[in-house]
XYZ file of C-alpha atoms in Angstrom:
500
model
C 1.020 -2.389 23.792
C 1.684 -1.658 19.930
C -0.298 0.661 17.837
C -2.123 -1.804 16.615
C -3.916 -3.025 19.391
C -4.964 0.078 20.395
C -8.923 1.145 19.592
C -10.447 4.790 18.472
C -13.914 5.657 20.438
C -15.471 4.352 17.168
C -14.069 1.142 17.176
C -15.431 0.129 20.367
C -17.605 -3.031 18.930
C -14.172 -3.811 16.961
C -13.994 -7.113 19.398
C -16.697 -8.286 18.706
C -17.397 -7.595 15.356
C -14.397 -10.108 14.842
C -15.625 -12.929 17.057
C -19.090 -12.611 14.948
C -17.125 -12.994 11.504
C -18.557 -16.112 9.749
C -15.549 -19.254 9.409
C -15.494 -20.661 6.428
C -13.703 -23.839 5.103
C -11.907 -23.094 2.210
C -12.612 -25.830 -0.698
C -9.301 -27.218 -2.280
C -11.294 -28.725 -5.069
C -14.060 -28.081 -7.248
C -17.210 -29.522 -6.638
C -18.751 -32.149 -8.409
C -22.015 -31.314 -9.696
C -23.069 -34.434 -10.855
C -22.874 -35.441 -7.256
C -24.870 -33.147 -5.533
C -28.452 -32.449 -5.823
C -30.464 -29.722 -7.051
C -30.812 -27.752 -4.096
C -27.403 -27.515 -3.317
C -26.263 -26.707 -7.206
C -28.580 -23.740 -6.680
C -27.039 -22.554 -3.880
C -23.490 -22.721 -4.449
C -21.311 -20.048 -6.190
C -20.178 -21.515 -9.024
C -17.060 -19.342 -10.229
C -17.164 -19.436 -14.059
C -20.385 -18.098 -13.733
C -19.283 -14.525 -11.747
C -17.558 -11.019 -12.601
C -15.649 -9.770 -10.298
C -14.416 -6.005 -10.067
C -11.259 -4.969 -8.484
C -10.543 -1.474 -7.640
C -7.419 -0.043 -5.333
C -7.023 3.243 -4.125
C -3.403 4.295 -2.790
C 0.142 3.176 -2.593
C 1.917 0.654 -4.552
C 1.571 -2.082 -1.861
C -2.165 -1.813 -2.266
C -1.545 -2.200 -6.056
C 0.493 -5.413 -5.442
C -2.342 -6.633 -2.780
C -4.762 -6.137 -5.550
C -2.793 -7.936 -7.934
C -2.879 -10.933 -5.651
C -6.642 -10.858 -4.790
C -6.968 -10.744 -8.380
C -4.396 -13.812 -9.308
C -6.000 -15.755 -6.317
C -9.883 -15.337 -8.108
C -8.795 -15.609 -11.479
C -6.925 -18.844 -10.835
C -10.291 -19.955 -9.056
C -12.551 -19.780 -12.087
C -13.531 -16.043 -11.593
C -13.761 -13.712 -14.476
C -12.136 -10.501 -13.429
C -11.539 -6.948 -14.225
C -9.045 -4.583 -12.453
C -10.363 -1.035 -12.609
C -7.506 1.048 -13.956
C -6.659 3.846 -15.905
C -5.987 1.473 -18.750
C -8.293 2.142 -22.055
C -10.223 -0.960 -23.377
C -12.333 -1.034 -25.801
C -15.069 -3.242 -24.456
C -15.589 -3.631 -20.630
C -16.312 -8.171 -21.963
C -12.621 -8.630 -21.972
C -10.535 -11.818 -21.169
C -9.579 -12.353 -17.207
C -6.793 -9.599 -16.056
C -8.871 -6.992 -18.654
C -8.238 -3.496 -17.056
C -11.057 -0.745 -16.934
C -10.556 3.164 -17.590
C -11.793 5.787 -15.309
C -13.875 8.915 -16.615
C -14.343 11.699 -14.796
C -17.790 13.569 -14.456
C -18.083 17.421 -14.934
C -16.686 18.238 -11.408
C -13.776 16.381 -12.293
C -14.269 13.493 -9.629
C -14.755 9.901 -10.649
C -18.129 8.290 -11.492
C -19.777 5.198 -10.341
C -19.055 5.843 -6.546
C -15.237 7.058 -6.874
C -17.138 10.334 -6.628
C -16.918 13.785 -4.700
C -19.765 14.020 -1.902
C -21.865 16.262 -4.300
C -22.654 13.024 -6.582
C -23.523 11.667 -3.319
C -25.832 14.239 -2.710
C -26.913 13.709 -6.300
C -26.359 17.493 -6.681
C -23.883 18.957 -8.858
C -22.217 16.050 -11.271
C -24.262 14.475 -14.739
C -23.615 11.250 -16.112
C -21.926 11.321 -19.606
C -23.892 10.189 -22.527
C -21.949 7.604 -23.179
C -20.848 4.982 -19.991
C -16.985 4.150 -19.872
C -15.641 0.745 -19.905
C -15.050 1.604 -15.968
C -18.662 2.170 -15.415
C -20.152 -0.821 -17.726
C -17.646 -2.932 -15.455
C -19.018 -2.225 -12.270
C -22.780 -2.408 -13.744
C -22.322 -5.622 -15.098
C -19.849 -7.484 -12.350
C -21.532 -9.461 -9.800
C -19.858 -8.111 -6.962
C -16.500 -5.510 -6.428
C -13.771 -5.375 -4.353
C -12.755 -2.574 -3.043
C -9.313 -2.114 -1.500
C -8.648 0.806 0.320
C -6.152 3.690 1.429
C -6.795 5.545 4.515
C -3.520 8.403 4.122
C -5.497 11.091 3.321
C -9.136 11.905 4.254
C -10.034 12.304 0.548
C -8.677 8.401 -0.680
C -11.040 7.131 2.394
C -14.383 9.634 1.098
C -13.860 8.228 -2.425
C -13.930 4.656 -0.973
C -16.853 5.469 1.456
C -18.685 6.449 -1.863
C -17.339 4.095 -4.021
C -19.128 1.008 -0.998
C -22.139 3.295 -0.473
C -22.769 3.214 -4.640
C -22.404 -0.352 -4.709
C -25.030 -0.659 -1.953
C -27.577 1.696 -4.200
C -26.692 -0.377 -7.127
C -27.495 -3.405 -5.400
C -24.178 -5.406 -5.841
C -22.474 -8.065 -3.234
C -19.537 -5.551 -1.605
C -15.798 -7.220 0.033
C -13.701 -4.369 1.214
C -10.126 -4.761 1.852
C -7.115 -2.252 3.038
C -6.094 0.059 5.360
C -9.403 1.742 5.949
C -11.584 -1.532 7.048
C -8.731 -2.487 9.232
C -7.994 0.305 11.080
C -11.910 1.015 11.114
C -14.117 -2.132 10.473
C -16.720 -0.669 13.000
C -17.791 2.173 10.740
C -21.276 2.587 10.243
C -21.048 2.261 6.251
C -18.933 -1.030 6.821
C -22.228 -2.588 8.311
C -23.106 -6.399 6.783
C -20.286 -5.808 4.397
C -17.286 -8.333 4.289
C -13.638 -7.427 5.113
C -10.405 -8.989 4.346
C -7.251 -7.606 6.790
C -4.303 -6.781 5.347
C -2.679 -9.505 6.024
C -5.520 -12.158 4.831
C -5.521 -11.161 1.344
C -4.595 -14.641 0.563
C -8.219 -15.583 1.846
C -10.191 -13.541 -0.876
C -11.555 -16.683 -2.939
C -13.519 -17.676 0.457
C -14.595 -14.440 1.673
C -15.755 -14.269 -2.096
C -17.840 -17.652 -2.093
C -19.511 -16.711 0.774
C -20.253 -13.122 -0.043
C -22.138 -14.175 -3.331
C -24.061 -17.060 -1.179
C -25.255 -13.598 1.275
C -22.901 -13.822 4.167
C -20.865 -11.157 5.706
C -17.168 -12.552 6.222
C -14.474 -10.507 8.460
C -10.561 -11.810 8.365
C -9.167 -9.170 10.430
C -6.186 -11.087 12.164
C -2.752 -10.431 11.904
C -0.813 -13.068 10.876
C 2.229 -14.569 13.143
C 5.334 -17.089 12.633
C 4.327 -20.567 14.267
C 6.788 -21.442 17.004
C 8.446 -24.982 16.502
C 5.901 -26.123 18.979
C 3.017 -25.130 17.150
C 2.311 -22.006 18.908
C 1.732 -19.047 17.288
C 0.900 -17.299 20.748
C 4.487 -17.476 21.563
C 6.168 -17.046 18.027
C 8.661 -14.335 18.402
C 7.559 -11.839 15.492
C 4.587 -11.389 12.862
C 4.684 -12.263 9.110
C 4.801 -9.835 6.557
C 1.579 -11.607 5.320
C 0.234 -13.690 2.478
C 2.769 -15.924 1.204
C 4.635 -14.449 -1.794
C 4.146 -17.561 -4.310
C 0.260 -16.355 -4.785
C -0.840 -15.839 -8.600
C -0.904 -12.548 -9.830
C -2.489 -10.611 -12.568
C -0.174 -7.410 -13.003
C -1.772 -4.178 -14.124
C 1.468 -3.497 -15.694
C 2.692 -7.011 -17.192
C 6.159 -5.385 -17.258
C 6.343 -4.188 -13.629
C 6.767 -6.532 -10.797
C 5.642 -4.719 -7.336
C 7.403 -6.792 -4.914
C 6.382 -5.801 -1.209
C 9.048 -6.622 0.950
C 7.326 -6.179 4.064
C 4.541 -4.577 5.793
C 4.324 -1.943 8.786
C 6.506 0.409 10.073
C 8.855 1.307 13.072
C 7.995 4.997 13.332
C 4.740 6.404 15.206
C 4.179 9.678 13.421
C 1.642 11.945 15.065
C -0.398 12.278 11.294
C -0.507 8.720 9.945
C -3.482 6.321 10.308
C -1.575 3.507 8.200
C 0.135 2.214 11.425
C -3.498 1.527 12.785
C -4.112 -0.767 9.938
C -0.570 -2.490 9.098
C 0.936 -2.498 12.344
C 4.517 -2.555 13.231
C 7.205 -3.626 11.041
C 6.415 -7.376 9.632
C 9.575 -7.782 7.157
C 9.720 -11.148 4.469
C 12.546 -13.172 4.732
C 15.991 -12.277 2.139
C 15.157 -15.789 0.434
C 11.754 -15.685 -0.316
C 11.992 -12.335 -1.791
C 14.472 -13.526 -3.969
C 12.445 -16.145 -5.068
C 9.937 -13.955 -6.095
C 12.152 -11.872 -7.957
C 13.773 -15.158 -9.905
C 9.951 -16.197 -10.725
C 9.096 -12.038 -11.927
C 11.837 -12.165 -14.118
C 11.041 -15.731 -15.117
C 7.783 -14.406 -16.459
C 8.974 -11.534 -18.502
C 9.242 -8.416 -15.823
C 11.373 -5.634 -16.977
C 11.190 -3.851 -14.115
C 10.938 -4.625 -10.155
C 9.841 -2.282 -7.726
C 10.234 -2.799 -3.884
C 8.077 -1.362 -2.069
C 6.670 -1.708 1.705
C 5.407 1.571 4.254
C 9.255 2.084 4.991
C 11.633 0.348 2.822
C 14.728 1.376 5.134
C 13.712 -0.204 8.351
C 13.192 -3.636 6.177
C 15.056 -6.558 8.370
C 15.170 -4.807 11.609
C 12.935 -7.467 12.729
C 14.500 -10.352 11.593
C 17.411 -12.212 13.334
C 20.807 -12.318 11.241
C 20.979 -15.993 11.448
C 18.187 -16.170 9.514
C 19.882 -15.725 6.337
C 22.939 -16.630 4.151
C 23.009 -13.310 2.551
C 24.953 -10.422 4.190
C 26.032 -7.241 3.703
C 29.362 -7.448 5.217
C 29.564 -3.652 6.287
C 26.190 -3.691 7.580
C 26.654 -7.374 8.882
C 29.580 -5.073 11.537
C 27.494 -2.136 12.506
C 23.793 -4.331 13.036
C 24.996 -7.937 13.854
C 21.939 -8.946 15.897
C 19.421 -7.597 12.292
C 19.428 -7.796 8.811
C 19.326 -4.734 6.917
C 17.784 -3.270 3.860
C 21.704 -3.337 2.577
C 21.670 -6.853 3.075
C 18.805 -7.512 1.119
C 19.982 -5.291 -1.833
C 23.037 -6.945 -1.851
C 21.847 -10.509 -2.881
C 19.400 -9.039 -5.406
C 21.024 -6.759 -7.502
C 22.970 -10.061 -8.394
C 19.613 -11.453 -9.914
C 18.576 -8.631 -12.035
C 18.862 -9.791 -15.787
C 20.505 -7.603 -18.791
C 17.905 -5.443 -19.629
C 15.881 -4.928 -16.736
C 15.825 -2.249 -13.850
C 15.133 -2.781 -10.077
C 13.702 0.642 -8.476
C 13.487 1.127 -4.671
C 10.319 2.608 -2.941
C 9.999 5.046 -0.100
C 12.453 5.332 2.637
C 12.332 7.495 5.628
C 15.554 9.379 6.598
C 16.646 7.723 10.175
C 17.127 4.536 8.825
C 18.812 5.180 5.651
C 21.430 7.560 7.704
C 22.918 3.790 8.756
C 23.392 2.819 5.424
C 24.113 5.913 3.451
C 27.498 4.658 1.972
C 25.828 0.763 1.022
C 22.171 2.597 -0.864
C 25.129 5.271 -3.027
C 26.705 1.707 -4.037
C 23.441 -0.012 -5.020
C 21.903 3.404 -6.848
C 25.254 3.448 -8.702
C 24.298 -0.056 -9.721
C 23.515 -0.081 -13.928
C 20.541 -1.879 -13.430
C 19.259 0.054 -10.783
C 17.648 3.062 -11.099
C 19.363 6.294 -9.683
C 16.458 7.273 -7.949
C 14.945 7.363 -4.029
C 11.631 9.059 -2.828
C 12.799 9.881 1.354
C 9.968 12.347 2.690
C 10.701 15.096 4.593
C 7.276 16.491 5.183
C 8.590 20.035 6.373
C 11.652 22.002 6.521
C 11.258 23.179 10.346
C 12.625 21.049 13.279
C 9.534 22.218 15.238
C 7.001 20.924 12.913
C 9.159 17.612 12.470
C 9.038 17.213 16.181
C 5.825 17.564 16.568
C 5.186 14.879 13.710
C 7.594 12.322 15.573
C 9.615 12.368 12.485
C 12.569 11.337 14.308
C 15.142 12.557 12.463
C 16.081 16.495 11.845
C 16.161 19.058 8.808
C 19.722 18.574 8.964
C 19.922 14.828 8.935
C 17.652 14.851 5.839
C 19.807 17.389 4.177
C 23.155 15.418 4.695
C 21.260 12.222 3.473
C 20.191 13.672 -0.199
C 23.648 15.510 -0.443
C 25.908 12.763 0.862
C 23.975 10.789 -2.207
C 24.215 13.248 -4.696
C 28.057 13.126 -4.054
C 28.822 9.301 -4.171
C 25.993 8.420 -6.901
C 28.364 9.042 -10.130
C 26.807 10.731 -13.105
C 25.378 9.153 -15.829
C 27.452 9.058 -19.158
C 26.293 12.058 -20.931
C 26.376 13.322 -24.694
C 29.652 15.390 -25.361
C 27.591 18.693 -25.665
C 25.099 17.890 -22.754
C 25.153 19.474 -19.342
C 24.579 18.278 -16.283
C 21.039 19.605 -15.739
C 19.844 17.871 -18.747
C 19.882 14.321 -16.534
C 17.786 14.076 -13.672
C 18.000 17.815 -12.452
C 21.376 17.825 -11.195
C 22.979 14.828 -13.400
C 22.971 12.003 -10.968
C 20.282 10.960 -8.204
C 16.766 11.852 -8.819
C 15.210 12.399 -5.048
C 11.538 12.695 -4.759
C 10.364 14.237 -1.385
C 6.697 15.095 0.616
C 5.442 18.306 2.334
C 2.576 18.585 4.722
C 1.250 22.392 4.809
C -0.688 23.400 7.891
C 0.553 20.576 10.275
C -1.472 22.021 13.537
C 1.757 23.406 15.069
C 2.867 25.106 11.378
C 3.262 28.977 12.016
C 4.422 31.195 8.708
C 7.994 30.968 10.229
C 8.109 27.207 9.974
C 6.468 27.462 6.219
C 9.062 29.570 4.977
C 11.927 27.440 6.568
C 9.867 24.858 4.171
C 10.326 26.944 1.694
C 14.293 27.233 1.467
C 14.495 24.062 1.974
C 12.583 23.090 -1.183
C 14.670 26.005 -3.467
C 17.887 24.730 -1.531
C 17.396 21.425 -3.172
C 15.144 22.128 -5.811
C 13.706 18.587 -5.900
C 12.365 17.040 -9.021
C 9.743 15.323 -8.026
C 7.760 17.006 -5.249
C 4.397 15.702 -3.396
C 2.916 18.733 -1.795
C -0.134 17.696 0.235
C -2.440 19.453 2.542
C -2.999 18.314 6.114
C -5.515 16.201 6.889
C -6.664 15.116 10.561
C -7.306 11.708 10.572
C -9.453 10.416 13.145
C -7.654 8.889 16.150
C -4.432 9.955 15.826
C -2.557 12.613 17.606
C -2.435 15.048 15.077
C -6.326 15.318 14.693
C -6.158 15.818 18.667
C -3.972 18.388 18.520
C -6.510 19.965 15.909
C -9.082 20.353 19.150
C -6.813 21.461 21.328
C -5.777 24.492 19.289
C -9.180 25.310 18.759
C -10.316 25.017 22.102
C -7.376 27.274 22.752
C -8.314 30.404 19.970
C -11.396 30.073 21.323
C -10.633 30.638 24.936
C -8.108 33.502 23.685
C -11.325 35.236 21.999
């Protein structure tokens, strides 16, 4: 049984919550209205005529998942607004128009994206003067909210973000990790969902949403079999096709996820629960994308998925024309992220820059000598974020990290040694590039992991003045329900307390 499959206690009514979503029949053509009579004018959602307001919490393959939803409505006839960081100077702005966030006095953000105080209606005042964030939200006629469920605070500003909506009276569709993994939760009630992998479906969960019905996609999408059987097709898709529309946030930055789910089953992480195991796009359509990105004007494309290093282990060899021929000797049954790398770099234009996402250690070990070749790459940027979450083997163990303090080590030196250095000013030094003059490697720690004693910490700590990373994520623990790690959370408890 996978991960996915698998229910917490509060997900019992998960079955049938999903054989009580609404079908719709998605219209491939606008309606006629001098055809149709009064009563059914009246009733129908009538695009041109609705704001829609798109806000993401999380990683970049949210971001790009937003981007799509957004495309996808836009394209329909819907005016709509990505909430963003972005200043504007009037929250009326043409379709794609991004929104800034303001911050109340407690520093958390206002109209929902709040800390549980506002909730409470306790400690945080509205400013005088409403952001183009806030008049967004007042004045769309219904938001979408897609979601991160990582860390417990990303899911309490969503929860508040869905439970502000409801005060304010606005038509809710919640997408991500959080309604997937958890689309029995008692705040989710009458509200519609799209899955992860249905984003391509947001125009009809839409429709229906403004017409009053609650609309749950939930299902994971699967290759159809040459019979016609998805039942017995061999693996799942990495989800909506990759030719959708797309309104960027950035209009220079392509986020190009090149597949979804993961291989791994770490003891902390609620994101398998929601995107499943690894789902990886074929080599040829995500070169297609990347032709049409730079087509449009991208300057930059970043891959991204939950672990860019197992990309292809799912996917036959056969499948494509493009090999890595190293890899194609050590993995000739899979395709590689190697492989992949090696027919795109060939596509990036003069002037642009391809960056890679997040990669966990075990898989790049395989393919340590191919990644220094492709970071050495002019158009690719020296660069690789590889967590390593702590710098004690017990703590790793404990998190199934499957790999070792040791294996992480040899993977950021071994690429600091065969990434060249950039060509420098006569009178520069090395540590005026990048830290050490060559690979920039951004890294993760989790502090007080259950199992963490002061000995593992400071193991952490040499680790990180060893290496002395320049971009470092340092985040606290957070027990997130139904996963081992919160379990291990009663355990030791029940344990200090028998002990006292």
């Amino acid at each position: 049984m996978d991960i996915e499959d698998l229910h917490t206690e509060l997900d019992v009514h998960r079955t049938e919550e999903r054989n009580a979503s609404v079908k719709v029949r998605f219209r491939t053509r606008r309606h006629n209205l001098a055809d149709m009579d009064s009563d059914s004018v009246t009733t129908m959602a009538i695009p041109e005529h609705y704001r829609v307001f798109v806000q993401t919490w999380g990683c970049a393959h949210n971001t790009s998942d937003s981007e799509y939803m957004a495309g996808l409505l836009a394209q329909y006839g819907y005016q709509v607004i990505l909430g963003g960081s972005t200043n504007t100077k009037d929250s009326h702005e043409p379709v794609g128009a991004q929104s800034n966030n303001s911050e109340c006095e407690c520093s958390s953000e206002l109209a929902g994206d709040c800390c549980q105080k506002r909730e409470d209606k306790g400690c945080c005042t509205t400013p005088e003067f409403p952001t183009a964030d806030e008049r967004a939200k007042q004045e769309a006629d219904i938001w979408v909210l897609n979601s991160c469920t990582v860390k417990g605070p990303a899911e309490d500003h969503f929860r508040n973000a869905v439970k502000a909506g409801m005060r304010m009276g606005k038509r809710l569709v919640v997408a991500g990790c959080v309604p997937q993994s958890h689309p029995a939760a008692e705040y989710l009630k009458g509200v519609s969902i799209i899955g992860v992998q249905q984003i391509d479906r947001v125009v009809e969960v839409v429709e229906e949403t403004l017409q009053g019905n609650t609309v749950r996609f939930l299902d994971k999408k699967c290759a159809v079999s040459e019979d016609g059987d998805s039942h017995s097709a061999r693996r799942r898709l990495g989800g909506a096709r990759l030719d959708l529309p797309k309104i960027r946030r950035n209009p220079l930055i392509e986020i190009l996820a090149v597949s979804t789910g993961c291989l791994n089953a770490c003891t902390y992480c609620k994101t398998k629960h929601a995107r499943g195991v690894l789902a990886s796009y074929p080599i040829e359509e995500l070169l297609e994308r990347a032709k049409q990105a730079f087509a449009d004007g991208v300057k930059e494309l970043w891959l991204t998925s939950e672990d860019l290093g197992a990309y292809g282990r799912d996917l036959d060899r056969t499948t494509s024309v493009y090999s890595c021929p190293s890899m194609a000797v050590r993995f000739p049954q899979c395709l590689t992220l190697a492989d992949l790398l090696s027919g795109l770099v060939r596509l990036i234009p003069e002037g642009c820059m391809l960056r890679l996402g997040m990669t966990n250690p075990p898989y790049i070990l395989e393919q340590l000598r191919e990644m220094a070749d492709v970071l050495s790459h002019p158009r690719v940027y020296a660069f690789l974020h590889v967590p390593v979450q702590s710098g004690s083997d017990a703590v790793l163990d404990c998190m199934k990290r499957e790999y070792t303090v040791d294996e992480f080590s040899h993977v950021v030196t071994y690429l600091q040694d065969h990434i060249p250095p950039p060509p420098l000013p006569p009178d520069a030094t090395d540590d005026a590039v990048n830290g050490s003059g060559t690979l920039t490697v951004a890294t993760d720690i989790i502090c007080g992991f259950p199992n963490e004693t002061e000995a593992d910490f400071e193991e952490t700590v040499k680790l990180v003045e060893r290496f002395r990373f320049p971009v470092l994520y340092i985040n606290q623990f957070f027990a997130r329900p139904g996963t081992p790690a919160a379990s291990m959370i009663s355990l030791l408890l029940r344990l200090q307390q028998a002990v006292l």
